[in-house]
């Protein structure tokens, strides 16, 4: 293949598309773009959040995964019951991914359990409501939890079990909060639909139930942080040292009490815009809490986010304390970063992850001098690519209409604007931006490749053409990529490493990437297209 410098992204794009039948090729042509700015400075239009063409091997997950696995999964004291065949519950059992830290062993922590109704053929034929009722009762008798949540899987929707009626009935009977999610896997084109369903039900059944305003002058809510590899522990510690009180996180290291109290924060910071922007907007509309986009992936991004949060409260002491924490933490990062940058500079990464990490992790690579030559989300929407200014122009199709859009009004008693119009204007004129996100594409250099919902075939072609130094993806792709002689870093589970958030996390990430891109082992693997003889050869030791 041509040398790296002579690779023409426009030709690569054609190369990826040309194998498809004409109709599919036309569709993929709108999802595979060479990044460039339009005349008015905005990003190109990408076709995102659309159905994957059957037959193409996608890396996407299902709606149930987005609802149960992602949003509710990290909450430790809700008994999350999967109503369905056992596989769905088992594969969304997150004990090695999300972490949680109950204050004592006496506190509830159900994350180590996998609750499922284990539906059998008989239940599919005759209905599963009876079994669900019994499962809720059994969970209650065993654990006496504060809340039980029920998640529907595909067969439940197909046979029409009324999980909400069962939840209502059991809520009344047991006197605890029982609520259900119609998050059947097929409900949307990806896990993204599951986020929305999760956000809606949390808002309907949980948020706002406890009005007690706890201590802390600078009360903050973190949205879209799921404590993968202990990230939330690092962020929580940073906020605390700055003097910022974390009221609730959706939903890393969270509890149901925190959700119920989330409306008492004065500012929300959105990490993963894709999965939680609905809660951010609803908290603003109903309770008057403004939100800003934050990012704790990358040392510089973390410093910027802490400053942004502190700036909102307009307190001199808080600003000073925050600067001190940033200075202490930065001092621990720079030496290692510079040493690693000397070894990693100029190397190339590709990032194909979910709905926010493909963007956020580019900062970490930049810090060690590495460039991201191609990136894409599995299931993000146009706003995550192009910025929120495109929201009014996003076409609402049948798949999006399938998901309920909650009508949220200001709460007559609890709505309280957190900043006066004047204060907001002052902040905005100093460059502060509420409720805004620029998306991934404007943050990437021109001539990089943007691929939405990348297929397995396209992954292989990109690797053959570019030979990147590292390819960030998930478990489905990892070993196929590594067999091609390119190291793959899982950014969903962190390969069970991490944390990667904050300053401490950045150092962990630099070190892990340094090891991956600078080991010689990958050069010893011959990729399949480069093999003339057998893949492996051996001889007897005594010959
Ligand atoms: Fe948000 Fe996430 Fe992600 Fe996501 Fe996910 Fe995830 Fe992800 Mo895997 S909520 S969009 S649905 S940051 S599970 S914790 S790593 S694909 S980039």
Coordinates of C-alpha atoms and ligand atoms in Angstrom, one line a residue:
X1 CA 0.0 0.0 0.0
X2 CA 1.0 3.6 -0.5
X3 CA 3.0 5.4 2.2
X4 CA 1.0 7.1 5.0
X5 CA 1.6 10.5 3.6
X6 CA 0.3 9.7 0.2
X7 CA -3.0 8.3 1.4
X8 CA -5.8 10.3 -0.1
X9 CA -8.9 10.1 2.3
X10 CA -11.3 10.8 -0.6
X11 CA -9.9 7.7 -2.4
X12 CA -10.2 5.7 0.8
X13 CA -13.8 6.7 1.1
X14 CA -14.5 5.5 -2.5
X15 CA -12.6 2.3 -1.7
X16 CA -14.8 1.6 1.3
X17 CA -18.0 2.3 -0.5
X18 CA -17.4 0.7 -3.9
X19 CA -18.1 -2.9 -2.8
X20 CA -21.7 -2.2 -1.8
X21 CA -24.7 -2.5 -4.1
X22 CA -25.8 0.9 -5.4
X23 CA -28.5 1.7 -2.9
X24 CA -26.4 0.7 0.1
X25 CA -23.4 2.6 -1.4
X26 CA -25.5 5.8 -1.6
X27 CA -26.5 5.4 2.0
X28 CA -22.9 4.7 3.2
X29 CA -21.7 7.7 1.2
X30 CA -23.7 9.9 3.5
X31 CA -22.2 8.1 6.6
X32 CA -18.6 8.1 5.5
X33 CA -17.1 11.6 5.1
X34 CA -13.8 13.3 4.6
X35 CA -13.9 15.9 7.3
X36 CA -13.9 19.5 6.0
X37 CA -15.4 22.8 7.0
X38 CA -18.2 24.3 5.0
X39 CA -18.0 27.9 3.8
X40 CA -19.8 29.1 6.9
X41 CA -17.4 27.2 9.2
X42 CA -19.8 24.4 10.1
X43 CA -19.2 20.7 9.7
X44 CA -20.5 18.6 6.8
X45 CA -23.9 16.9 7.2
X46 CA -23.6 13.3 8.2
X47 CA -26.4 10.6 8.1
X48 CA -26.3 9.4 11.7
X49 CA -28.8 7.4 13.9
X50 CA -30.2 5.6 10.9
X51 CA -30.8 1.8 10.5
X52 CA -27.9 -0.5 9.8
X53 CA -28.5 -2.2 6.5
X54 CA -29.2 -5.9 7.2
X55 CA -26.3 -8.1 6.2
X56 CA -23.7 -5.5 7.2
X57 CA -21.8 -6.5 10.3
X58 CA -22.3 -3.6 12.7
X59 CA -20.7 -3.0 16.1
X60 CA -23.9 -1.5 17.5
X61 CA -25.7 -2.8 20.5
X62 CA -29.4 -3.0 21.2
X63 CA -31.9 -0.7 23.0
X64 CA -32.0 -2.9 26.0
X65 CA -28.2 -2.6 26.3
X66 CA -28.5 1.2 26.3
X67 CA -31.2 1.3 28.9
X68 CA -30.3 -1.5 31.3
X69 CA -26.6 -2.0 30.6
X70 CA -25.5 1.6 30.3
X71 CA -27.7 4.0 32.1
X72 CA -29.2 2.0 35.0
X73 CA -26.5 -0.6 35.2
X74 CA -24.0 1.4 37.3
X75 CA -26.6 2.1 40.1
X76 CA -25.8 -0.1 43.0
X77 CA -29.0 -0.2 45.1
X78 CA -31.7 -0.7 42.6
X79 CA -32.5 -4.4 41.9
X80 CA -32.5 -4.4 38.1
X81 CA -34.6 -7.4 36.8
X82 CA -34.2 -8.4 33.2
X83 CA -37.5 -9.8 32.0
X84 CA -36.5 -12.1 29.3
X85 CA -34.4 -15.2 28.4
X86 CA -31.3 -15.5 30.5
X87 CA -28.8 -14.4 27.8
X88 CA -29.9 -10.8 27.9
X89 CA -29.4 -10.5 31.7
X90 CA -26.1 -12.4 31.6
X91 CA -24.5 -10.4 28.9
X92 CA -25.4 -7.1 30.5
X93 CA -24.0 -8.2 33.8
X94 CA -21.4 -5.5 34.4
X95 CA -19.3 -6.6 37.3
X96 CA -16.0 -6.1 35.5
X97 CA -16.8 -2.8 33.8
X98 CA -18.7 -0.3 36.0
X99 CA -17.4 0.1 39.5
X100 CA -19.2 1.1 42.6
X101 CA -18.2 1.9 46.2
X102 CA -20.8 1.6 48.9
X103 CA -19.8 3.5 52.0
X104 CA -19.9 0.3 54.2
X105 CA -20.6 -3.4 53.7
X106 CA -24.0 -2.8 55.3
X107 CA -25.1 -0.7 52.4
X108 CA -26.9 -2.3 49.5
X109 CA -24.9 -3.3 46.5
X110 CA -26.7 -5.4 44.0
X111 CA -24.2 -5.0 41.1
X112 CA -22.6 -8.3 41.8
X113 CA -25.9 -10.0 41.1
X114 CA -27.6 -10.8 37.8
X115 CA -31.4 -10.7 38.2
X116 CA -33.5 -12.3 35.4
X117 CA -36.9 -13.9 35.0
X118 CA -35.2 -16.5 32.8
X119 CA -38.1 -16.8 30.5
X120 CA -38.7 -20.2 28.9
X121 CA -40.8 -21.3 25.9
X122 CA -43.8 -21.9 28.1
X123 CA -43.7 -18.2 29.2
X124 CA -43.4 -17.0 25.6
X125 CA -46.5 -19.0 24.7
X126 CA -48.6 -18.4 27.7
X127 CA -47.3 -15.0 28.8
X128 CA -44.6 -14.0 31.4
X129 CA -46.4 -11.6 33.7
X130 CA -46.9 -14.2 36.4
X131 CA -43.2 -15.1 36.3
X132 CA -42.3 -11.4 36.5
X133 CA -44.6 -10.8 39.5
X134 CA -43.0 -13.8 41.3
X135 CA -39.5 -12.6 40.5
X136 CA -40.2 -9.1 41.9
X137 CA -41.7 -10.7 45.0
X138 CA -38.7 -13.1 45.4
X139 CA -36.2 -10.2 45.0
X140 CA -38.1 -8.2 47.6
X141 CA -38.2 -11.1 50.1
X142 CA -34.5 -11.8 49.7
X143 CA -33.1 -8.2 49.6
X144 CA -35.7 -5.7 50.7
X145 CA -34.3 -3.1 48.3
X146 CA -35.5 0.5 48.1
X147 CA -36.4 0.1 44.5
X148 CA -36.9 -2.5 41.8
X149 CA -36.6 -1.8 38.1
X150 CA -37.8 -4.1 35.3
X151 CA -36.4 -4.2 31.8
X152 CA -38.2 -5.7 28.8
X153 CA -36.3 -7.7 26.2
X154 CA -37.4 -8.4 22.7
X155 CA -39.7 -11.4 23.3
X156 CA -41.5 -9.5 26.0
X157 CA -42.5 -6.8 23.6
X158 CA -43.5 -9.3 21.0
X159 CA -45.8 -11.3 23.2
X160 CA -47.2 -8.1 24.8
X161 CA -46.6 -8.6 28.6
X162 CA -47.7 -5.5 30.4
X163 CA -44.7 -4.9 32.5
X164 CA -45.9 -1.4 33.6
X165 CA -49.1 -2.9 35.0
X166 CA -47.1 -5.5 36.9
X167 CA -44.7 -2.8 38.2
X168 CA -47.7 -0.6 39.4
X169 CA -49.3 -3.6 41.1
X170 CA -46.1 -4.6 42.9
X171 CA -45.3 -1.1 43.9
X172 CA -48.6 -0.9 45.7
X173 CA -48.3 -4.3 47.2
X174 CA -44.7 -3.9 48.5
X175 CA -44.7 -0.2 49.2
X176 CA -41.3 0.4 47.5
X177 CA -40.6 2.1 44.2
X178 CA -41.1 -0.4 41.3
X179 CA -40.9 0.9 37.8
X180 CA -40.4 -0.6 34.3
X181 CA -38.7 0.2 31.0
X182 CA -40.1 -0.8 27.6
X183 CA -36.6 -1.1 26.2
X184 CA -37.0 -4.1 24.0
X185 CA -33.9 -4.6 22.0
X186 CA -35.5 -3.9 18.7
X187 CA -37.2 -0.6 19.9
X188 CA -34.6 1.6 18.1
X189 CA -31.8 1.4 15.6
X190 CA -29.2 1.1 18.4
X191 CA -28.6 1.4 22.1
X192 CA -29.2 5.1 21.8
X193 CA -33.0 4.6 21.9
X194 CA -32.4 2.8 25.3
X195 CA -30.7 5.9 26.7
X196 CA -33.7 7.9 25.9
X197 CA -36.2 5.4 27.4
X198 CA -34.0 5.2 30.5
X199 CA -33.8 9.0 30.8
X200 CA -37.6 9.3 30.4
X201 CA -38.5 6.7 33.1
X202 CA -35.9 8.0 35.6
X203 CA -37.4 11.4 35.1
X204 CA -41.0 10.1 35.5
X205 CA -40.5 7.7 38.4
X206 CA -37.4 8.8 40.4
X207 CA -36.1 12.3 40.0
X208 CA -37.6 15.0 42.2
X209 CA -38.9 12.7 45.0
X210 CA -36.6 14.1 47.7
X211 CA -36.5 17.9 48.0
X212 CA -34.0 18.0 50.9
X213 CA -31.2 20.4 50.1
X214 CA -28.0 18.9 51.6
X215 CA -24.9 20.8 52.6
X216 CA -22.5 22.4 50.2
X217 CA -22.4 25.9 48.7
X218 CA -21.4 24.8 45.2
X219 CA -23.9 22.1 44.4
X220 CA -23.2 20.3 41.1
X221 CA -24.6 17.3 39.2
X222 CA -22.6 15.2 36.8
X223 CA -24.5 13.7 33.9
X224 CA -23.3 11.0 31.5
X225 CA -20.4 9.5 33.6
X226 CA -20.7 5.8 34.2
X227 CA -17.6 5.0 36.3
X228 CA -16.0 2.7 33.8
X229 CA -12.7 1.5 35.3
X230 CA -13.2 3.8 38.3
X231 CA -13.3 7.1 36.3
X232 CA -16.0 8.5 38.6
X233 CA -13.8 7.9 41.7
X234 CA -11.2 10.1 40.2
X235 CA -13.6 12.9 39.2
X236 CA -15.5 12.8 42.5
X237 CA -12.1 13.2 44.3
X238 CA -11.2 16.2 42.1
X239 CA -14.5 17.9 42.7
X240 CA -14.3 17.4 46.4
X241 CA -10.8 18.8 46.7
X242 CA -11.9 21.9 44.8
X243 CA -14.8 22.3 47.2
X244 CA -17.6 21.4 44.8
X245 CA -20.4 19.2 46.2
X246 CA -21.5 16.4 43.9
X247 CA -25.2 16.1 44.4
X248 CA -25.8 13.2 42.0
X249 CA -24.1 11.4 39.1
X250 CA -26.1 9.8 36.3
X251 CA -25.1 7.1 37.0
X252 CA -21.5 6.1 37.9
X253 CA -21.2 5.0 41.5
X254 CA -24.8 6.2 42.0
X255 CA -27.7 5.3 44.3
X256 CA -31.4 5.8 43.9
X257 CA -31.3 8.4 46.7
X258 CA -29.0 10.6 44.7
X259 CA -31.3 10.4 41.6
X260 CA -34.3 11.4 43.7
X261 CA -32.4 14.4 45.0
X262 CA -30.7 15.4 41.7
X263 CA -33.0 18.4 41.2
X264 CA -31.3 20.2 44.1
X265 CA -28.1 20.8 42.2
X266 CA -27.4 24.3 40.9
X267 CA -25.5 23.4 37.8
X268 CA -25.2 20.2 35.8
X269 CA -22.2 19.1 33.8
X270 CA -22.8 16.8 30.8
X271 CA -19.9 14.4 30.0
X272 CA -21.5 11.9 27.6
X273 CA -23.9 14.2 25.7
X274 CA -25.4 11.3 23.7
X275 CA -26.7 9.2 26.5
X276 CA -28.0 11.8 28.9
X277 CA -28.8 15.1 27.2
X278 CA -32.5 14.4 27.7
X279 CA -32.1 14.4 31.5
X280 CA -30.0 17.6 31.3
X281 CA -32.7 19.3 29.3
X282 CA -35.5 18.1 31.5
X283 CA -33.8 19.1 34.7
X284 CA -33.4 22.6 33.2
X285 CA -37.0 22.9 32.0
X286 CA -38.7 21.5 35.1
X287 CA -36.4 22.8 37.8
X288 CA -34.3 25.6 36.3
X289 CA -30.9 24.0 36.5
X290 CA -28.6 25.1 33.7
X291 CA -26.2 22.7 32.1
X292 CA -22.8 22.9 30.5
X293 CA -20.7 20.4 28.5
X294 CA -17.7 19.1 30.4
X295 CA -15.1 16.5 29.7
X296 CA -12.8 14.8 32.2
X297 CA -11.0 12.7 29.6
X298 CA -7.6 14.3 29.1
X299 CA -5.5 16.4 31.6
X300 CA -6.1 19.7 29.7
X301 CA -9.8 18.9 29.3
X302 CA -10.1 18.1 33.0
X303 CA -8.5 21.4 33.9
X304 CA -10.7 23.3 31.6
X305 CA -13.8 21.6 32.9
X306 CA -13.0 22.2 36.5
X307 CA -12.4 25.9 35.7
X308 CA -15.7 26.1 33.9
X309 CA -17.6 24.6 36.8
X310 CA -15.9 26.9 39.3
X311 CA -16.5 30.0 37.1
X312 CA -20.3 29.4 37.2
X313 CA -20.5 29.9 41.0
X314 CA -18.5 33.1 40.8
X315 CA -16.7 32.7 44.1
X316 CA -13.2 33.9 44.5
X317 CA -12.3 31.2 47.2
X318 CA -13.6 28.4 45.0
X319 CA -11.7 29.7 42.0
X320 CA -8.4 29.8 44.0
X321 CA -8.9 26.4 45.4
X322 CA -9.7 25.0 42.0
X323 CA -6.5 26.5 40.5
X324 CA -4.5 25.0 43.3
X325 CA -5.9 21.5 42.6
X326 CA -5.2 22.0 38.9
X327 CA -1.7 23.1 39.6
X328 CA -1.0 20.2 41.9
X329 CA -2.4 17.6 39.5
X330 CA -0.8 19.1 36.4
X331 CA 2.6 19.0 38.1
X332 CA 2.2 15.2 38.4
X333 CA 1.3 14.8 34.7
X334 CA 3.7 16.9 32.7
X335 CA 7.0 15.0 33.3
X336 CA 5.5 11.7 32.3
X337 CA 3.5 13.2 29.5
X338 CA 6.6 14.8 27.9
X339 CA 8.6 11.6 28.3
X340 CA 5.9 9.5 26.6
X341 CA 5.3 12.2 24.0
X342 CA 8.8 11.9 22.8
X343 CA 8.2 8.2 22.1
X344 CA 4.7 8.5 20.7
X345 CA 4.8 11.7 18.6
X346 CA 3.5 11.3 15.1
X347 CA 1.9 8.0 15.7
X348 CA -1.6 7.5 14.5
X349 CA -4.8 6.4 16.2
X350 CA -8.2 5.4 15.0
X351 CA -11.2 5.6 17.3
X352 CA -14.5 3.9 16.7
X353 CA -16.5 3.9 19.9
X354 CA -20.1 4.5 21.0
X355 CA -21.5 8.0 21.2
X356 CA -19.0 10.2 22.9
X357 CA -15.6 8.5 23.5
X358 CA -14.5 8.6 19.9
X359 CA -14.4 12.4 20.5
X360 CA -13.2 12.7 24.1
X361 CA -10.2 10.4 23.8
X362 CA -8.8 12.4 20.9
X363 CA -7.7 14.9 23.6
X364 CA -5.6 12.3 25.4
X365 CA -3.9 11.2 22.1
X366 CA -3.2 14.8 21.3
X367 CA -1.5 15.3 24.6
X368 CA 1.1 12.6 23.7
X369 CA 1.5 14.0 20.2
X370 CA -0.6 11.3 18.5
X371 CA -3.0 12.2 15.7
X372 CA -6.4 10.7 15.2
X373 CA -6.7 9.9 11.4
X374 CA -10.2 8.4 11.4
X375 CA -13.0 8.3 14.0
X376 CA -16.6 7.6 14.2
X377 CA -19.4 6.8 16.6
X378 CA -21.5 3.6 16.5
X379 CA -24.8 5.3 17.3
X380 CA -24.5 9.0 18.0
X381 CA -26.8 11.5 16.4
X382 CA -25.9 14.4 14.1
X383 CA -25.6 16.8 17.0
X384 CA -22.8 14.7 18.5
X385 CA -21.0 14.9 15.2
X386 CA -21.9 18.4 13.9
X387 CA -22.8 20.3 17.1
X388 CA -26.1 21.1 18.8
X389 CA -26.9 23.9 16.4
X390 CA -28.2 21.3 13.9
X391 CA -30.9 20.1 16.3
X392 CA -33.8 21.9 14.6
X393 CA -32.8 20.4 11.3
X394 CA -32.7 16.8 12.4
X395 CA -35.3 14.7 10.6
X396 CA -37.6 12.8 12.9
X397 CA -38.1 9.4 11.3
X398 CA -40.3 6.5 12.3
X399 CA -37.6 5.0 14.5
X400 CA -37.2 8.2 16.5
X401 CA -40.9 8.7 16.7
X402 CA -41.1 5.3 18.3
X403 CA -39.5 6.7 21.5
X404 CA -41.7 8.8 23.7
X405 CA -40.9 12.5 23.9
X406 CA -41.8 13.7 27.4
X407 CA -43.6 17.0 27.7
X408 CA -41.8 18.8 30.5
X409 CA -43.1 22.0 32.0
X410 CA -41.6 24.2 34.8
X411 CA -42.6 22.7 38.2
X412 CA -45.0 25.2 39.8
X413 CA -43.4 24.9 43.2
X414 CA -39.9 23.6 42.5
X415 CA -38.8 25.6 39.5
X416 CA -36.1 28.1 40.5
X417 CA -33.8 29.8 38.0
X418 CA -30.2 29.3 39.2
X419 CA -28.8 32.3 37.5
X420 CA -30.4 35.6 36.9
X421 CA -30.7 36.8 33.3
X422 CA -28.1 39.4 34.0
X423 CA -25.6 37.0 35.6
X424 CA -26.1 34.6 32.7
X425 CA -25.4 37.3 30.2
X426 CA -22.2 38.3 32.1
X427 CA -21.0 34.7 32.0
X428 CA -21.8 34.4 28.3
X429 CA -20.1 37.6 27.4
X430 CA -17.0 36.2 29.1
X431 CA -17.2 33.2 26.7
X432 CA -19.3 30.9 28.9
X433 CA -21.6 28.7 26.9
X434 CA -24.6 27.1 28.5
X435 CA -26.4 24.1 26.8
X436 CA -23.9 23.8 24.0
X437 CA -21.8 21.2 22.4
X438 CA -19.7 21.6 19.2
X439 CA -19.6 17.9 18.4
X440 CA -16.7 15.9 17.2
X441 CA -16.1 16.9 13.6
X442 CA -15.2 20.5 14.2
X443 CA -12.6 19.4 16.7
X444 CA -10.9 17.2 14.1
X445 CA -8.5 18.4 11.4
X446 CA -9.7 18.5 7.9
X447 CA -8.9 15.5 5.7
X448 CA -9.6 13.0 8.5
X449 CA -12.1 10.3 7.9
X450 CA -15.4 10.2 9.7
X451 CA -17.3 6.9 9.6
X452 CA -20.6 6.5 11.3
X453 CA -21.7 3.0 12.3
X454 CA -18.5 1.4 10.9
X455 CA -18.8 -2.1 9.6
X456 CA -16.4 -4.9 10.1
X457 CA -15.5 -4.9 6.5
X458 CA -14.7 -1.2 6.6
X459 CA -12.6 -1.7 9.8
X460 CA -10.4 -4.2 8.0
X461 CA -10.0 -2.0 4.9
X462 CA -9.0 1.0 7.0
X463 CA -6.4 -1.0 8.8
X464 CA -5.0 -2.4 5.6
X465 CA -4.8 1.0 4.1
X466 CA -3.6 3.2 7.0
X467 CA -1.8 0.7 9.2
X468 CA -2.6 2.8 12.3
X469 CA -0.5 2.4 15.4
X470 CA -3.5 1.8 17.6
X471 CA -7.2 1.1 16.9
X472 CA -9.6 1.9 19.7
X473 CA -12.8 -0.1 19.7
X474 CA -14.6 -2.8 21.7
X475 CA -14.4 -6.4 22.5
X476 CA -16.2 -7.4 19.2
X477 CA -13.4 -5.9 17.1
X478 CA -10.4 -6.2 19.4
X479 CA -9.0 -9.6 18.5
X480 CA -9.8 -9.5 14.8
X481 CA -7.8 -6.2 14.7
X482 CA -4.9 -7.6 16.7
X483 CA -4.7 -10.6 14.4
X484 CA -4.0 -8.0 11.7
X485 CA -0.9 -6.9 13.6
X486 CA -2.4 -3.7 15.1
X487 CA -2.9 -3.2 18.8
X488 CA -6.5 -2.5 19.9
X489 CA -7.4 -0.6 23.0
X490 CA -10.9 -1.2 24.3
X491 CA -12.5 2.1 25.2
X492 CA -15.7 0.6 26.5
X493 CA -14.3 -1.6 29.2
X494 CA -10.7 -0.2 29.2
X495 CA -9.5 -3.8 28.9
X496 CA -10.4 -4.0 32.6
X497 CA -7.7 -1.3 33.3
X498 CA -8.1 2.4 34.0
X499 CA -9.2 4.8 35.4
X500 CA -8.5 7.1 32.5
X501 CA -10.4 10.2 33.7
X502 CA -8.9 13.2 35.3
X503 CA -5.2 13.8 35.6
X504 CA -4.3 10.5 37.3
X505 CA -6.3 8.7 34.6
X506 CA -4.5 10.6 31.9
X507 CA -1.2 9.3 33.2
X508 CA -2.6 5.7 33.2
X509 CA -3.7 6.2 29.6
X510 CA -0.4 7.6 28.3
X511 CA 1.4 4.7 29.9
X512 CA -1.0 2.0 28.4
X513 CA -0.8 3.6 25.0
X514 CA 3.0 3.9 25.1
X515 CA 3.3 0.2 25.9
X516 CA 0.9 -0.7 23.1
X517 CA 2.3 1.5 20.3
X518 CA 6.0 1.0 21.1
X519 CA 6.2 -2.7 21.7
X520 CA 7.9 -4.7 18.9
X521 CA 5.6 -7.6 19.2
X522 CA 3.1 -6.3 16.5
X523 CA 5.8 -6.3 13.9
X524 CA 6.3 -10.0 14.4
X525 CA 2.7 -10.7 13.3
X526 CA 2.2 -11.1 9.5
X527 CA -1.2 -9.8 8.4
X528 CA -3.3 -12.3 6.4
X529 CA -2.9 -10.3 3.2
X530 CA 0.8 -10.3 3.5
X531 CA 1.2 -14.1 3.8
X532 CA 2.7 -16.1 1.0
X533 CA 3.5 -19.2 3.0
X534 CA 1.7 -20.8 6.0
X535 CA 0.6 -18.5 8.8
X536 CA 2.7 -20.4 11.3
X537 CA 5.7 -22.6 10.9
X538 CA 7.3 -25.0 13.4
X539 CA 10.0 -27.5 13.4
X540 CA 11.0 -30.3 15.9
X541 CA 13.5 -29.0 18.5
X542 CA 16.0 -31.8 17.8
X543 CA 16.1 -31.4 14.0
Ligands
LIG1 FE1 -21.9 7.6 26.5 FE2 -20.9 5.7 27.7 FE3 -20.3 6.3 25.2 FE4 -22.7 5.3 25.7 FE5 -21.9 2.8 25.3 FE6 -20.1 3.1 27.3 FE7 -19.5 3.8 24.9 MO1 -19.7 1.3 25.5 S1 -23.0 6.1 27.6 S2 -22.1 6.9 24.4 S3 -23.9 3.5 25.2 S4 -19.8 7.3 27.0 S5 -21.4 1.5 26.9 S6 -20.2 4.2 29.2 S7 -18.3 2.9 26.3 S8 -20.6 2.5 23.7 S9 -18.7 5.7 23.9

